[in-house]
Amino acid sequence: MGVINAATTFLINIARGAIVDESALTQALQAGWISGAALDTVFTEPLPAEGPLWTLPNVFITPHCSGNSPRVKERTLALFLDNFNRYCQGKSLRNVVDKTAGY
């Protein structure tokens, strides 16, 4: 048996809801193909109350709060100041959004 199997596979999504096919995930969870999932973001937010993910015992759902870390304000300000200086110097910016990729 390999390292990746139903007993050890656990999906965690703290990125974008659109990167996960929720119907395929629901099927995989119900069939036992993976052991569970933790979702901080879903395709439709808030997740509809009638959604099947709410009823699965092997799913943890959080209210899109994974970005709230103890240093988030400090890191955001540091990035802003760095990018402001780079902009003033005509340099390329860090963490530029790629709208075609969705982030």
mmCIF file with all atom_site columns, C-alpha atoms in Angstrom:
data_model
loop_
_atom_site.group_PDB
_atom_site.id
_atom_site.type_symbol
_atom_site.label_atom_id
_atom_site.label_alt_id
_atom_site.label_comp_id
_atom_site.label_asym_id
_atom_site.label_entity_id
_atom_site.label_seq_id
_atom_site.pdbx_PDB_ins_code
_atom_site.Cartn_x
_atom_site.Cartn_y
_atom_site.Cartn_z
_atom_site.occupancy
_atom_site.B_iso_or_equiv
_atom_site.pdbx_formal_charge
_atom_site.auth_seq_id
_atom_site.auth_comp_id
_atom_site.auth_asym_id
_atom_site.auth_atom_id
_atom_site.pdbx_PDB_model_num
ATOM 1   C CA . MET A 1 1   ? 0.000   0.000  0.000   1.00 0.00 ? 1   MET A CA 1
ATOM 2   C CA . GLY A 1 2   ? 1.298   3.466  -0.878  1.00 0.00 ? 2   GLY A CA 1
ATOM 3   C CA . VAL A 1 3   ? 1.685   6.494  1.329   1.00 0.00 ? 3   VAL A CA 1
ATOM 4   C CA . ILE A 1 4   ? -1.369  8.218  -0.151  1.00 0.00 ? 4   ILE A CA 1
ATOM 5   C CA . ASN A 1 5   ? -4.599  6.352  0.503   1.00 0.00 ? 5   ASN A CA 1
ATOM 6   C CA . ALA A 1 6   ? -8.099  6.966  1.816   1.00 0.00 ? 6   ALA A CA 1
ATOM 7   C CA . ALA A 1 7   ? -7.003  6.680  5.440   1.00 0.00 ? 7   ALA A CA 1
ATOM 8   C CA . THR A 1 8   ? -4.310  9.360  5.091   1.00 0.00 ? 8   THR A CA 1
ATOM 9   C CA . THR A 1 9   ? -5.773  11.723 2.500   1.00 0.00 ? 9   THR A CA 1
ATOM 10  C CA . PHE A 1 10  ? -7.285  14.884 3.967   1.00 0.00 ? 10  PHE A CA 1
ATOM 11  C CA . LEU A 1 11  ? -8.096  17.932 1.824   1.00 0.00 ? 11  LEU A CA 1
ATOM 12  C CA . ILE A 1 12  ? -7.451  21.393 3.280   1.00 0.00 ? 12  ILE A CA 1
ATOM 13  C CA . ASN A 1 13  ? -8.550  24.465 1.325   1.00 0.00 ? 13  ASN A CA 1
ATOM 14  C CA . ILE A 1 14  ? -7.588  27.897 2.632   1.00 0.00 ? 14  ILE A CA 1
ATOM 15  C CA . ALA A 1 15  ? -7.085  29.335 -0.859  1.00 0.00 ? 15  ALA A CA 1
ATOM 16  C CA . ARG A 1 16  ? -10.042 29.851 -3.188  1.00 0.00 ? 16  ARG A CA 1
ATOM 17  C CA . GLY A 1 17  ? -13.333 27.995 -3.180  1.00 0.00 ? 17  GLY A CA 1
ATOM 18  C CA . ALA A 1 18  ? -13.316 27.684 -6.964  1.00 0.00 ? 18  ALA A CA 1
ATOM 19  C CA . ILE A 1 19  ? -10.265 25.388 -6.971  1.00 0.00 ? 19  ILE A CA 1
ATOM 20  C CA . VAL A 1 20  ? -12.267 22.534 -5.437  1.00 0.00 ? 20  VAL A CA 1
ATOM 21  C CA . ASP A 1 21  ? -15.023 20.673 -7.266  1.00 0.00 ? 21  ASP A CA 1
ATOM 22  C CA . GLU A 1 22  ? -17.443 20.495 -4.336  1.00 0.00 ? 22  GLU A CA 1
ATOM 23  C CA . SER A 1 23  ? -19.680 17.817 -5.845  1.00 0.00 ? 23  SER A CA 1
ATOM 24  C CA . ALA A 1 24  ? -16.639 15.597 -6.504  1.00 0.00 ? 24  ALA A CA 1
ATOM 25  C CA . LEU A 1 25  ? -15.368 16.318 -2.983  1.00 0.00 ? 25  LEU A CA 1
ATOM 26  C CA . THR A 1 26  ? -18.752 15.417 -1.488  1.00 0.00 ? 26  THR A CA 1
ATOM 27  C CA . GLN A 1 27  ? -18.784 12.165 -3.456  1.00 0.00 ? 27  GLN A CA 1
ATOM 28  C CA . ALA A 1 28  ? -15.215 11.330 -2.371  1.00 0.00 ? 28  ALA A CA 1
ATOM 29  C CA . LEU A 1 29  ? -16.052 12.001 1.276   1.00 0.00 ? 29  LEU A CA 1
ATOM 30  C CA . GLN A 1 30  ? -19.309 10.019 1.215   1.00 0.00 ? 30  GLN A CA 1
ATOM 31  C CA . ALA A 1 31  ? -17.650 7.073  -0.543  1.00 0.00 ? 31  ALA A CA 1
ATOM 32  C CA . GLY A 1 32  ? -14.677 7.064  1.822   1.00 0.00 ? 32  GLY A CA 1
ATOM 33  C CA . TRP A 1 33  ? -12.172 7.746  -0.951  1.00 0.00 ? 33  TRP A CA 1
ATOM 34  C CA . ILE A 1 34  ? -10.588 10.369 1.322   1.00 0.00 ? 34  ILE A CA 1
ATOM 35  C CA . SER A 1 35  ? -10.731 10.602 5.100   1.00 0.00 ? 35  SER A CA 1
ATOM 36  C CA . GLY A 1 36  ? -11.923 14.187 5.428   1.00 0.00 ? 36  GLY A CA 1
ATOM 37  C CA . ALA A 1 37  ? -11.723 17.843 4.526   1.00 0.00 ? 37  ALA A CA 1
ATOM 38  C CA . ALA A 1 38  ? -11.196 21.200 6.197   1.00 0.00 ? 38  ALA A CA 1
ATOM 39  C CA . LEU A 1 39  ? -12.647 24.115 4.257   1.00 0.00 ? 39  LEU A CA 1
ATOM 40  C CA . ASP A 1 40  ? -12.017 27.742 5.118   1.00 0.00 ? 40  ASP A CA 1
ATOM 41  C CA . THR A 1 41  ? -13.366 28.829 1.756   1.00 0.00 ? 41  THR A CA 1
ATOM 42  C CA . VAL A 1 42  ? -16.031 27.392 -0.537  1.00 0.00 ? 42  VAL A CA 1
ATOM 43  C CA . PHE A 1 43  ? -17.338 28.219 -4.000  1.00 0.00 ? 43  PHE A CA 1
ATOM 44  C CA . THR A 1 44  ? -20.482 29.971 -2.742  1.00 0.00 ? 44  THR A CA 1
ATOM 45  C CA . GLU A 1 45  ? -20.002 31.965 0.439   1.00 0.00 ? 45  GLU A CA 1
ATOM 46  C CA . PRO A 1 46  ? -21.658 31.620 2.744   1.00 0.00 ? 46  PRO A CA 1
ATOM 47  C CA . LEU A 1 47  ? -22.105 27.923 2.114   1.00 0.00 ? 47  LEU A CA 1
ATOM 48  C CA . PRO A 1 48  ? -25.845 27.312 1.572   1.00 0.00 ? 48  PRO A CA 1
ATOM 49  C CA . ALA A 1 49  ? -27.521 25.812 4.640   1.00 0.00 ? 49  ALA A CA 1
ATOM 50  C CA . GLU A 1 50  ? -28.904 22.943 2.561   1.00 0.00 ? 50  GLU A CA 1
ATOM 51  C CA . GLY A 1 51  ? -25.444 22.038 1.208   1.00 0.00 ? 51  GLY A CA 1
ATOM 52  C CA . PRO A 1 52  ? -24.434 18.398 1.770   1.00 0.00 ? 52  PRO A CA 1
ATOM 53  C CA . LEU A 1 53  ? -21.009 19.343 3.164   1.00 0.00 ? 53  LEU A CA 1
ATOM 54  C CA . TRP A 1 54  ? -22.683 20.545 6.376   1.00 0.00 ? 54  TRP A CA 1
ATOM 55  C CA . THR A 1 55  ? -24.012 17.053 7.091   1.00 0.00 ? 55  THR A CA 1
ATOM 56  C CA . LEU A 1 56  ? -20.767 15.117 6.694   1.00 0.00 ? 56  LEU A CA 1
ATOM 57  C CA . PRO A 1 57  ? -19.057 14.158 9.972   1.00 0.00 ? 57  PRO A CA 1
ATOM 58  C CA . ASN A 1 58  ? -15.600 14.201 8.367   1.00 0.00 ? 58  ASN A CA 1
ATOM 59  C CA . VAL A 1 59  ? -15.752 17.852 7.229   1.00 0.00 ? 59  VAL A CA 1
ATOM 60  C CA . PHE A 1 60  ? -14.614 20.900 9.190   1.00 0.00 ? 60  PHE A CA 1
ATOM 61  C CA . ILE A 1 61  ? -15.960 24.232 7.917   1.00 0.00 ? 61  ILE A CA 1
ATOM 62  C CA . THR A 1 62  ? -14.616 27.561 9.143   1.00 0.00 ? 62  THR A CA 1
ATOM 63  C CA . PRO A 1 63  ? -15.921 31.054 8.268   1.00 0.00 ? 63  PRO A CA 1
ATOM 64  C CA . HIS A 1 64  ? -13.144 32.108 5.831   1.00 0.00 ? 64  HIS A CA 1
ATOM 65  C CA . CYS A 1 65  ? -10.916 33.261 8.678   1.00 0.00 ? 65  CYS A CA 1
ATOM 66  C CA . SER A 1 66  ? -7.577  31.557 7.986   1.00 0.00 ? 66  SER A CA 1
ATOM 67  C CA . GLY A 1 67  ? -6.019  34.855 6.917   1.00 0.00 ? 67  GLY A CA 1
ATOM 68  C CA . ASN A 1 68  ? -6.402  36.254 10.424  1.00 0.00 ? 68  ASN A CA 1
ATOM 69  C CA . SER A 1 69  ? -3.043  35.527 11.999  1.00 0.00 ? 69  SER A CA 1
ATOM 70  C CA . PRO A 1 70  ? -1.345  37.350 14.866  1.00 0.00 ? 70  PRO A CA 1
ATOM 71  C CA . ARG A 1 71  ? 1.005   39.175 12.464  1.00 0.00 ? 71  ARG A CA 1
ATOM 72  C CA . VAL A 1 72  ? -1.313  39.818 9.500   1.00 0.00 ? 72  VAL A CA 1
ATOM 73  C CA . LYS A 1 73  ? -1.452  43.608 9.971   1.00 0.00 ? 73  LYS A CA 1
ATOM 74  C CA . GLU A 1 74  ? 2.315   43.859 10.442  1.00 0.00 ? 74  GLU A CA 1
ATOM 75  C CA . ARG A 1 75  ? 3.020   41.740 7.334   1.00 0.00 ? 75  ARG A CA 1
ATOM 76  C CA . THR A 1 76  ? 0.444   43.616 5.239   1.00 0.00 ? 76  THR A CA 1
ATOM 77  C CA . LEU A 1 77  ? 1.935   46.978 6.180   1.00 0.00 ? 77  LEU A CA 1
ATOM 78  C CA . ALA A 1 78  ? 5.475   45.738 5.452   1.00 0.00 ? 78  ALA A CA 1
ATOM 79  C CA . LEU A 1 79  ? 4.400   44.501 2.008   1.00 0.00 ? 79  LEU A CA 1
ATOM 80  C CA . PHE A 1 80  ? 2.601   47.768 1.262   1.00 0.00 ? 80  PHE A CA 1
ATOM 81  C CA . LEU A 1 81  ? 5.634   49.861 2.246   1.00 0.00 ? 81  LEU A CA 1
ATOM 82  C CA . ASP A 1 82  ? 7.981   47.628 0.243   1.00 0.00 ? 82  ASP A CA 1
ATOM 83  C CA . ASN A 1 83  ? 5.726   47.872 -2.826  1.00 0.00 ? 83  ASN A CA 1
ATOM 84  C CA . PHE A 1 84  ? 5.364   51.633 -2.407  1.00 0.00 ? 84  PHE A CA 1
ATOM 85  C CA . ASN A 1 85  ? 9.148   52.008 -2.388  1.00 0.00 ? 85  ASN A CA 1
ATOM 86  C CA . ARG A 1 86  ? 9.495   49.659 -5.369  1.00 0.00 ? 86  ARG A CA 1
ATOM 87  C CA . TYR A 1 87  ? 6.839   51.654 -7.270  1.00 0.00 ? 87  TYR A CA 1
ATOM 88  C CA . CYS A 1 88  ? 8.639   54.937 -6.531  1.00 0.00 ? 88  CYS A CA 1
ATOM 89  C CA . GLN A 1 89  ? 11.873  53.400 -7.830  1.00 0.00 ? 89  GLN A CA 1
ATOM 90  C CA . GLY A 1 90  ? 10.246  52.018 -10.994 1.00 0.00 ? 90  GLY A CA 1
ATOM 91  C CA . LYS A 1 91  ? 10.778  48.399 -9.901  1.00 0.00 ? 91  LYS A CA 1
ATOM 92  C CA . SER A 1 92  ? 8.327   45.534 -10.329 1.00 0.00 ? 92  SER A CA 1
ATOM 93  C CA . LEU A 1 93  ? 5.909   44.995 -7.453  1.00 0.00 ? 93  LEU A CA 1
ATOM 94  C CA . ARG A 1 94  ? 5.647   41.919 -5.238  1.00 0.00 ? 94  ARG A CA 1
ATOM 95  C CA . ASN A 1 95  ? 2.489   39.785 -5.060  1.00 0.00 ? 95  ASN A CA 1
ATOM 96  C CA . VAL A 1 96  ? 0.867   41.231 -8.179  1.00 0.00 ? 96  VAL A CA 1
ATOM 97  C CA . VAL A 1 97  ? -2.665  39.910 -8.719  1.00 0.00 ? 97  VAL A CA 1
ATOM 98  C CA . ASP A 1 98  ? -3.161  37.737 -11.804 1.00 0.00 ? 98  ASP A CA 1
ATOM 99  C CA . LYS A 1 99  ? -6.837  38.367 -12.584 1.00 0.00 ? 99  LYS A CA 1
ATOM 100 C CA . THR A 1 100 ? -6.924  35.579 -15.185 1.00 0.00 ? 100 THR A CA 1
ATOM 101 C CA . ALA A 1 101 ? -5.855  33.071 -12.517 1.00 0.00 ? 101 ALA A CA 1
ATOM 102 C CA . GLY A 1 102 ? -8.384  34.393 -10.004 1.00 0.00 ? 102 GLY A CA 1
ATOM 103 C CA . TYR A 1 103 ? -5.908  35.617 -7.404  1.00 0.00 ? 103 TYR A CA 1
#
